[in-house]
PDB file of C-alpha atoms in Angstrom:
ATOM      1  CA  UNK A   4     -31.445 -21.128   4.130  1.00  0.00           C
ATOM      2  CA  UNK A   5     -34.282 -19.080   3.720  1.00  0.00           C
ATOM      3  CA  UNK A   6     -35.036 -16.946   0.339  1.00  0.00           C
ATOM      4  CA  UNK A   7     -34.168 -13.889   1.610  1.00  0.00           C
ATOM      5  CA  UNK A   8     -30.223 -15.065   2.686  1.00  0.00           C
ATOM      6  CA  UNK A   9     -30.256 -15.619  -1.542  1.00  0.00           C
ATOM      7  CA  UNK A  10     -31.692 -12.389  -2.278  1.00  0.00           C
ATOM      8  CA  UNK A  11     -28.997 -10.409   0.077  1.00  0.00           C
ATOM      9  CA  UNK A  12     -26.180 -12.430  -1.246  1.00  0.00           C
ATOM     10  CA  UNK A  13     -27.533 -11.208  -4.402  1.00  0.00           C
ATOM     11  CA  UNK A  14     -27.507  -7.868  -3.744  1.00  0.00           C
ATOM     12  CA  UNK A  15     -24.359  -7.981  -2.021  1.00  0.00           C
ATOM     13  CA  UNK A  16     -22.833  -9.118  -5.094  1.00  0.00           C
ATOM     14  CA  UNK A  17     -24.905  -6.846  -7.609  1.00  0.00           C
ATOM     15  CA  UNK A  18     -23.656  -4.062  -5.169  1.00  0.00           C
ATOM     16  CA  UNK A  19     -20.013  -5.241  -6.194  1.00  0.00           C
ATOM     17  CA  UNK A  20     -20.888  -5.371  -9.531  1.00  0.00           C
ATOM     18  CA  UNK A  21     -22.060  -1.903  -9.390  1.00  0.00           C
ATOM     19  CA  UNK A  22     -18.500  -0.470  -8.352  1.00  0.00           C
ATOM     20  CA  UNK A  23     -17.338  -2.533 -11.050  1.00  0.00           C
ATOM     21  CA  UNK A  24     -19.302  -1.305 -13.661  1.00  0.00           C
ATOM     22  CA  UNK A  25     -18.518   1.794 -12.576  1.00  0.00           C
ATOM     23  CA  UNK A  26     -15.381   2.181 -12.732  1.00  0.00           C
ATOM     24  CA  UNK A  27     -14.904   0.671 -16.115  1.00  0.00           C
ATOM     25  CA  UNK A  28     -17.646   2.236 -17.959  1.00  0.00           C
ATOM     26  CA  UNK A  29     -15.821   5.776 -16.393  1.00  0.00           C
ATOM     27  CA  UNK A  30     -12.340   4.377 -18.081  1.00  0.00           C
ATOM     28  CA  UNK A  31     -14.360   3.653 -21.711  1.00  0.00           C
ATOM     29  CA  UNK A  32     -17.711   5.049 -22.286  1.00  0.00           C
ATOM     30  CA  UNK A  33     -20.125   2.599 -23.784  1.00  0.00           C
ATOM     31  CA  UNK A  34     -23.674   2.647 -24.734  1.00  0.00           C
ATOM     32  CA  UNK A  35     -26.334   1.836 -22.532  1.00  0.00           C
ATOM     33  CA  UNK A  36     -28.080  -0.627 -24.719  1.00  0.00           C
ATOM     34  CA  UNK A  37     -24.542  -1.685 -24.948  1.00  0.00           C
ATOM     35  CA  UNK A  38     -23.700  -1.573 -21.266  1.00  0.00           C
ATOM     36  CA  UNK A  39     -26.966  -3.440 -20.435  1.00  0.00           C
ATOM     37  CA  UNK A  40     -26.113  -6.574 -22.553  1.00  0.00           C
ATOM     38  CA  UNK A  41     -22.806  -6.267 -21.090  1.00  0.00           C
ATOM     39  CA  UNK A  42     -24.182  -5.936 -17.110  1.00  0.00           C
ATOM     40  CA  UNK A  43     -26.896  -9.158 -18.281  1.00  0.00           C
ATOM     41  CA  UNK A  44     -23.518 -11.193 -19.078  1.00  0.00           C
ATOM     42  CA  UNK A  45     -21.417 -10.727 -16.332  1.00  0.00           C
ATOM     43  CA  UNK A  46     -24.720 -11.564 -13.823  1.00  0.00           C
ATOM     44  CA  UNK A  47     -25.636 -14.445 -16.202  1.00  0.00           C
ATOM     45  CA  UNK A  48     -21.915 -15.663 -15.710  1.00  0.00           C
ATOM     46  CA  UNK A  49     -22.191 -15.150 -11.407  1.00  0.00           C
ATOM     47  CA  UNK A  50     -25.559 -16.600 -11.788  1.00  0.00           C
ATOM     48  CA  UNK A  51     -24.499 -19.611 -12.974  1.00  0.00           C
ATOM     49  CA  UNK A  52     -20.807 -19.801 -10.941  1.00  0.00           C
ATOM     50  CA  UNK A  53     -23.604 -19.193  -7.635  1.00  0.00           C
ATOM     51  CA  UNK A  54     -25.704 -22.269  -8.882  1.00  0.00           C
ATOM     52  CA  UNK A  55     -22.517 -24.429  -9.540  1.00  0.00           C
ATOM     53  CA  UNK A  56     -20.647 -24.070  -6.331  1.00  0.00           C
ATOM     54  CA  UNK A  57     -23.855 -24.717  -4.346  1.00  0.00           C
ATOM     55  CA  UNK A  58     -23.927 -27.465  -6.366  1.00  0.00           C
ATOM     56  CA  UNK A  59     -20.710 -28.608  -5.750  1.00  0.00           C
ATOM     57  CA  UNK A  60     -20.747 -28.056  -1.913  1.00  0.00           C
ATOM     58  CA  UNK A  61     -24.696 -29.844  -1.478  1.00  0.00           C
ATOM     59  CA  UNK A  62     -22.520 -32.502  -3.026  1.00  0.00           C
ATOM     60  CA  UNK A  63     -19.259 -31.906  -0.762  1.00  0.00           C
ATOM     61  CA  UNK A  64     -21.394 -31.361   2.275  1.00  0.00           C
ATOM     62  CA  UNK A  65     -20.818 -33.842   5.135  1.00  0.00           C
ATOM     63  CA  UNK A  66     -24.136 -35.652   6.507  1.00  0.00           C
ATOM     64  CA  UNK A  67     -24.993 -39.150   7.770  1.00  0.00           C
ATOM     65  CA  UNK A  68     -27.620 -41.402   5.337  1.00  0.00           C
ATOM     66  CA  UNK A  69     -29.887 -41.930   8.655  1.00  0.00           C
ATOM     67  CA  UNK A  70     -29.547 -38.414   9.919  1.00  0.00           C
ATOM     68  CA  UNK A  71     -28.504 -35.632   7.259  1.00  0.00           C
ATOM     69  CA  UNK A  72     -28.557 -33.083   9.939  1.00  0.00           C
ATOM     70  CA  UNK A  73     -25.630 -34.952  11.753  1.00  0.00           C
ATOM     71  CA  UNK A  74     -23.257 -32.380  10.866  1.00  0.00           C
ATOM     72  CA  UNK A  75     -25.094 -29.336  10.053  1.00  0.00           C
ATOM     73  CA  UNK A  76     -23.329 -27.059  12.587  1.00  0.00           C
ATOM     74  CA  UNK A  77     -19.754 -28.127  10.943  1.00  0.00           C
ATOM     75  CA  UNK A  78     -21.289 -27.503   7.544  1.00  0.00           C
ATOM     76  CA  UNK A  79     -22.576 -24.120   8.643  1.00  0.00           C
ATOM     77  CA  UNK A  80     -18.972 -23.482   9.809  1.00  0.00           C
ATOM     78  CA  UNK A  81     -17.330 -23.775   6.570  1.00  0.00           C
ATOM     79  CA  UNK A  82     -19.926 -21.368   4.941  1.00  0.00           C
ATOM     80  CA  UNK A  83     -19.000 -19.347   7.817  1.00  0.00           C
ATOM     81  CA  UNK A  84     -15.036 -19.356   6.903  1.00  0.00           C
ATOM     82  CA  UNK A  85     -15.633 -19.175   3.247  1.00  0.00           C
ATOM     83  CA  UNK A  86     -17.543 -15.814   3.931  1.00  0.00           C
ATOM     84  CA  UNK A  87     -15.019 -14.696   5.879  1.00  0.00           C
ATOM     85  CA  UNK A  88     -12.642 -15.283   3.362  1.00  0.00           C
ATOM     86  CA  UNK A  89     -14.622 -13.858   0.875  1.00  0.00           C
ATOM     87  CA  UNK A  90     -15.321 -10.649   2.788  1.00  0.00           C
ATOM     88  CA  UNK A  91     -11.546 -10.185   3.648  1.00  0.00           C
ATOM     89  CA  UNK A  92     -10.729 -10.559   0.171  1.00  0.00           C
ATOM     90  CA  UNK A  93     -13.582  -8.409  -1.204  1.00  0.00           C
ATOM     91  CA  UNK A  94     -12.678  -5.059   1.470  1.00  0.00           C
ATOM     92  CA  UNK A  95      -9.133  -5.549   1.157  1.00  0.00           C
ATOM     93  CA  UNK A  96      -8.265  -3.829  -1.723  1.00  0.00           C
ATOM     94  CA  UNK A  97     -10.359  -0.746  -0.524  1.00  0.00           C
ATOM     95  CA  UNK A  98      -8.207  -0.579   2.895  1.00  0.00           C
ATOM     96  CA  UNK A  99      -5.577   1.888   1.540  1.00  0.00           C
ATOM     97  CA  UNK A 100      -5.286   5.275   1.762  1.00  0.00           C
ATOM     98  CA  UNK A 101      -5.357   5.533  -1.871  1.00  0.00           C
ATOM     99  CA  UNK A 102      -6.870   2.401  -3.181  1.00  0.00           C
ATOM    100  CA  UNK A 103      -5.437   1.219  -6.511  1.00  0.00           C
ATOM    101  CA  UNK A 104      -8.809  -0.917  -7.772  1.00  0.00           C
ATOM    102  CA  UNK A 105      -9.440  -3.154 -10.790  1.00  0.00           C
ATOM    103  CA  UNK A 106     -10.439  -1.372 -13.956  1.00  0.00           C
ATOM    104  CA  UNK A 107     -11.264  -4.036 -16.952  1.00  0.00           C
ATOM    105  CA  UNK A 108     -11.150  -2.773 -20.407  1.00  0.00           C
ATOM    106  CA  UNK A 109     -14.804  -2.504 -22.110  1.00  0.00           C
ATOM    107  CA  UNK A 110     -14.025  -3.103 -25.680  1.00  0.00           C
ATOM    108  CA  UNK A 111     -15.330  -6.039 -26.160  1.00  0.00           C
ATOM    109  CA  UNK A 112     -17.468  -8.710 -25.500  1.00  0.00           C
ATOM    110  CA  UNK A 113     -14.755 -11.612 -24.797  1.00  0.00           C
ATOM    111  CA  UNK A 114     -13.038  -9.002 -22.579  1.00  0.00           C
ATOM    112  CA  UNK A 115     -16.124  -8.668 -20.725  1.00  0.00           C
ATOM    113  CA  UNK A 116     -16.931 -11.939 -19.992  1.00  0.00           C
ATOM    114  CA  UNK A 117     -13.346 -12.646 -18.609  1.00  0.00           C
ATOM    115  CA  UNK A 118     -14.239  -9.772 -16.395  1.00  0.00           C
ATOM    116  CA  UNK A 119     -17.131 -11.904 -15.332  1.00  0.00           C
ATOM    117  CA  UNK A 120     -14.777 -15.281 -14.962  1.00  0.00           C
ATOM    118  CA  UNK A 121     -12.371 -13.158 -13.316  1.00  0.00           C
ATOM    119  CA  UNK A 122     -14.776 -11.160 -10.702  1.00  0.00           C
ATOM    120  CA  UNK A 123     -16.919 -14.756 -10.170  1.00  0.00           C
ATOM    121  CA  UNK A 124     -14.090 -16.785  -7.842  1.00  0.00           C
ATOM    122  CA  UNK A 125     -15.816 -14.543  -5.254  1.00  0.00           C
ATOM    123  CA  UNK A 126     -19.697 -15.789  -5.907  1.00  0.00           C
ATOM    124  CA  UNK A 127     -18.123 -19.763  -6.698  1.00  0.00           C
ATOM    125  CA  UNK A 128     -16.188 -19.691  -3.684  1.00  0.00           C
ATOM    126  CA  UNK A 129     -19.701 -18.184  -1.667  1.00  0.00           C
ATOM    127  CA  UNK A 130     -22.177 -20.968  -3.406  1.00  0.00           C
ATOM    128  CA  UNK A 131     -19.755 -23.532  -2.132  1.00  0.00           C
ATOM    129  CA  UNK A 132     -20.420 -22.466   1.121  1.00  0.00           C
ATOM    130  CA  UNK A 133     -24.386 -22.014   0.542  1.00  0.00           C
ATOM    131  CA  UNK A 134     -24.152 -25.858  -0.929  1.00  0.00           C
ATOM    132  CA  UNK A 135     -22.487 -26.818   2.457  1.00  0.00           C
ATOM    133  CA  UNK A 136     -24.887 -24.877   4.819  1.00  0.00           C
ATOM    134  CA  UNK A 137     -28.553 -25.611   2.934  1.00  0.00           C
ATOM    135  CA  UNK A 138     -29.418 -29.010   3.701  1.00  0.00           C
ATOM    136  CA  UNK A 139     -32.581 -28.418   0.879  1.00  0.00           C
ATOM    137  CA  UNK A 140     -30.918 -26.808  -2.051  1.00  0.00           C
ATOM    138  CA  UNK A 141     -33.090 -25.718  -4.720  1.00  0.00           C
ATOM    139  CA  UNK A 142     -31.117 -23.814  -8.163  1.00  0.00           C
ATOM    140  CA  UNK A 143     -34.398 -21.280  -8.428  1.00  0.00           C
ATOM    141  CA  UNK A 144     -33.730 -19.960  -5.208  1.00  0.00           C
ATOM    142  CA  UNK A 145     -30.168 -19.296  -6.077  1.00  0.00           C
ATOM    143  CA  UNK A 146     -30.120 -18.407 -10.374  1.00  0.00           C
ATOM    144  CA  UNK A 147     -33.016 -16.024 -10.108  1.00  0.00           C
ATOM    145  CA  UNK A 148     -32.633 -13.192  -7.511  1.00  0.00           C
ATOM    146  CA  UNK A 149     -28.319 -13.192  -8.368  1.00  0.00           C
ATOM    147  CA  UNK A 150     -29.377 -12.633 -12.103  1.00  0.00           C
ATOM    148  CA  UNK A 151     -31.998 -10.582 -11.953  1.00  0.00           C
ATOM    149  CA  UNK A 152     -30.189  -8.093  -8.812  1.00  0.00           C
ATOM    150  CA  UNK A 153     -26.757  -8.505 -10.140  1.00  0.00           C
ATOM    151  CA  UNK A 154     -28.377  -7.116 -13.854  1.00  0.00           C
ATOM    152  CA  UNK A 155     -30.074  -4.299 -12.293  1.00  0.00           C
ATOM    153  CA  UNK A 156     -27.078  -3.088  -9.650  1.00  0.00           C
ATOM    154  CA  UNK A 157     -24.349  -3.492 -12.865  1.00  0.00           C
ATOM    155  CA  UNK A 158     -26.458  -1.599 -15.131  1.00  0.00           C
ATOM    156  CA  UNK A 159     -27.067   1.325 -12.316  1.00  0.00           C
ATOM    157  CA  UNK A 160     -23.478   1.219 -12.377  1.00  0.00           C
ATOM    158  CA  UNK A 161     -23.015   1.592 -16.026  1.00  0.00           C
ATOM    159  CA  UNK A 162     -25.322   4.629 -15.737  1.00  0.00           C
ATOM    160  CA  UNK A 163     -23.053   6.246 -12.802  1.00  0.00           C
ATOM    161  CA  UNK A 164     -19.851   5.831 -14.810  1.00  0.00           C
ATOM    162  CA  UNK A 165     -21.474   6.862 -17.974  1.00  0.00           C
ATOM    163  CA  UNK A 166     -22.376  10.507 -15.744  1.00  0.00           C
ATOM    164  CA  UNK A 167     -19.314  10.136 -13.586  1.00  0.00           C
ATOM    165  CA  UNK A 168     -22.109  10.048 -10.329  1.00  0.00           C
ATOM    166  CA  UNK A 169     -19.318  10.717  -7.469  1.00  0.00           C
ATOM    167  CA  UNK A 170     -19.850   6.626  -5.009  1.00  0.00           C
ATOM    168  CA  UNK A 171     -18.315   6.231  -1.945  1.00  0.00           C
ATOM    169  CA  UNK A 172     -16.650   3.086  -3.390  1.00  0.00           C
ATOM    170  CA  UNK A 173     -15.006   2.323  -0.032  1.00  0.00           C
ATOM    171  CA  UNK A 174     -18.043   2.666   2.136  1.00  0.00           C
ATOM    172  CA  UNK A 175     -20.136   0.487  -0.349  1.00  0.00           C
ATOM    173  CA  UNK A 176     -18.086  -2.258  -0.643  1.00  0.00           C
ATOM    174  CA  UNK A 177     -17.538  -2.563   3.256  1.00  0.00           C
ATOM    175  CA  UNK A 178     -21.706  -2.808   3.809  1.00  0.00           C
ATOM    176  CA  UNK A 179     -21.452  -5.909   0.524  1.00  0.00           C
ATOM    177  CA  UNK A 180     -19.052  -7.895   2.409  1.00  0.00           C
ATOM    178  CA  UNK A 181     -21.274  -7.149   5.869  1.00  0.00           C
ATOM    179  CA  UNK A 182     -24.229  -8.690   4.120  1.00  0.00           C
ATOM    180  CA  UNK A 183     -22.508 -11.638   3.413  1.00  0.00           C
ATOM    181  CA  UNK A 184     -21.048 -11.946   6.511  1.00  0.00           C
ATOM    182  CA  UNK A 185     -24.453 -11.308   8.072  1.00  0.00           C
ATOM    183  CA  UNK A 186     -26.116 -14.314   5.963  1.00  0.00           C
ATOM    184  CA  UNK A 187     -23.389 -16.382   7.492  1.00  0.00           C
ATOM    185  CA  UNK A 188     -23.818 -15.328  10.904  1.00  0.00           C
ATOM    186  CA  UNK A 189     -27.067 -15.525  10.316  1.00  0.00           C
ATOM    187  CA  UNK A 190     -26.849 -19.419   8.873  1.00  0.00           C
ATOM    188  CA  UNK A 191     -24.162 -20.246  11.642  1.00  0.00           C
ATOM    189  CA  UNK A 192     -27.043 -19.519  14.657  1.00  0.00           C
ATOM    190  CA  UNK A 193     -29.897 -21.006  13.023  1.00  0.00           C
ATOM    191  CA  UNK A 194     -28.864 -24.298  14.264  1.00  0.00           C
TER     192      UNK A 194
END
């Protein structure tokens, strides 16, 4: 996998965050110095739930000692289906008429960072499924872009709930899960 499938998983995910953030920081206000520290945590946590679960799956990931490539199309296939999962699970909630979403409570800092446990089975379940489709897994390609993306999309959501900035929650969260799907795809033909 190429840099740029990390960076749009990244951004797909900081996207998500941004909803998030959004719709919390409209149910409590919070500072922005605050609510920056607080958007650096949650991507700090994702960051590091990315890194493990590609860890986990590079080590998971089926391949032959004299030819690692052996089963790199069955490999790609269950990054495929863990997408798909993901991206079911992700637009699901937002597939009612009147969607009843997830609002965490801001108040403090061991709230937020079960938030960040709590919103991360998404990115661990996705960094399996990078560990099983890159056959040359390297942790800067994957810690970097999530932190530094997921930081700036949360705390551009802090700032929209903080002004109540009107988001077509619905419409953003469908073109997240179609960038992950995408990278899939994208992973799945590059065979």
């Amino acid at each position: 996998m190429s840099i740029v499938s990390y960076i749009v998983i990244a951004l797909a995910f900081g996207i998500m965050n941004m909803l998030l953030f959004r719709r919390c920081v409209e149910a409590s206000k919070v500072r922005l110095s605050l609510g920056l520290l607080m958007s650096f945590g949650v991507a700090f946590v994702h960051a590091f739930f990315l890194w493990f679960g590609a860890w986990l799956g590079s080590a998971l990931r089926f391949e032959l000692a004299g030819d690692p490539a052996a089963f790199q199309s069955a490999n790609n296939w269950i990054f495929f289906a863990l997408a798909l999962f993901v991206s079911v699970r992700g637009v699901f909630p937002y597939l009612r008429r009147e969607p009843r979403l997830t609002v965490f409570s801001l108040a403090g800092f061991g709230r937020v960072m079960l938030m960040a446990f709590a919103t991360g089975i998404n990115v661990f379940l996705i960094g399996i499924g990078i560990g099983y489709a890159d056959s040359v897994f390297h942790a800067g390609r994957c810690i970097w872009p999530m932190l530094i993306l997921c930081t700036l999309l949360g705390f551009l959501g802090v700032m929209f709930g903080r002004q109540l900035v009107p988001v077509r929650q619905r419409r953003w969260a469908f073109v997240a899960m179609l960038m992950i799907l995408g990278v899939a795809v994208a992973a799945l033909f590059s065979i």
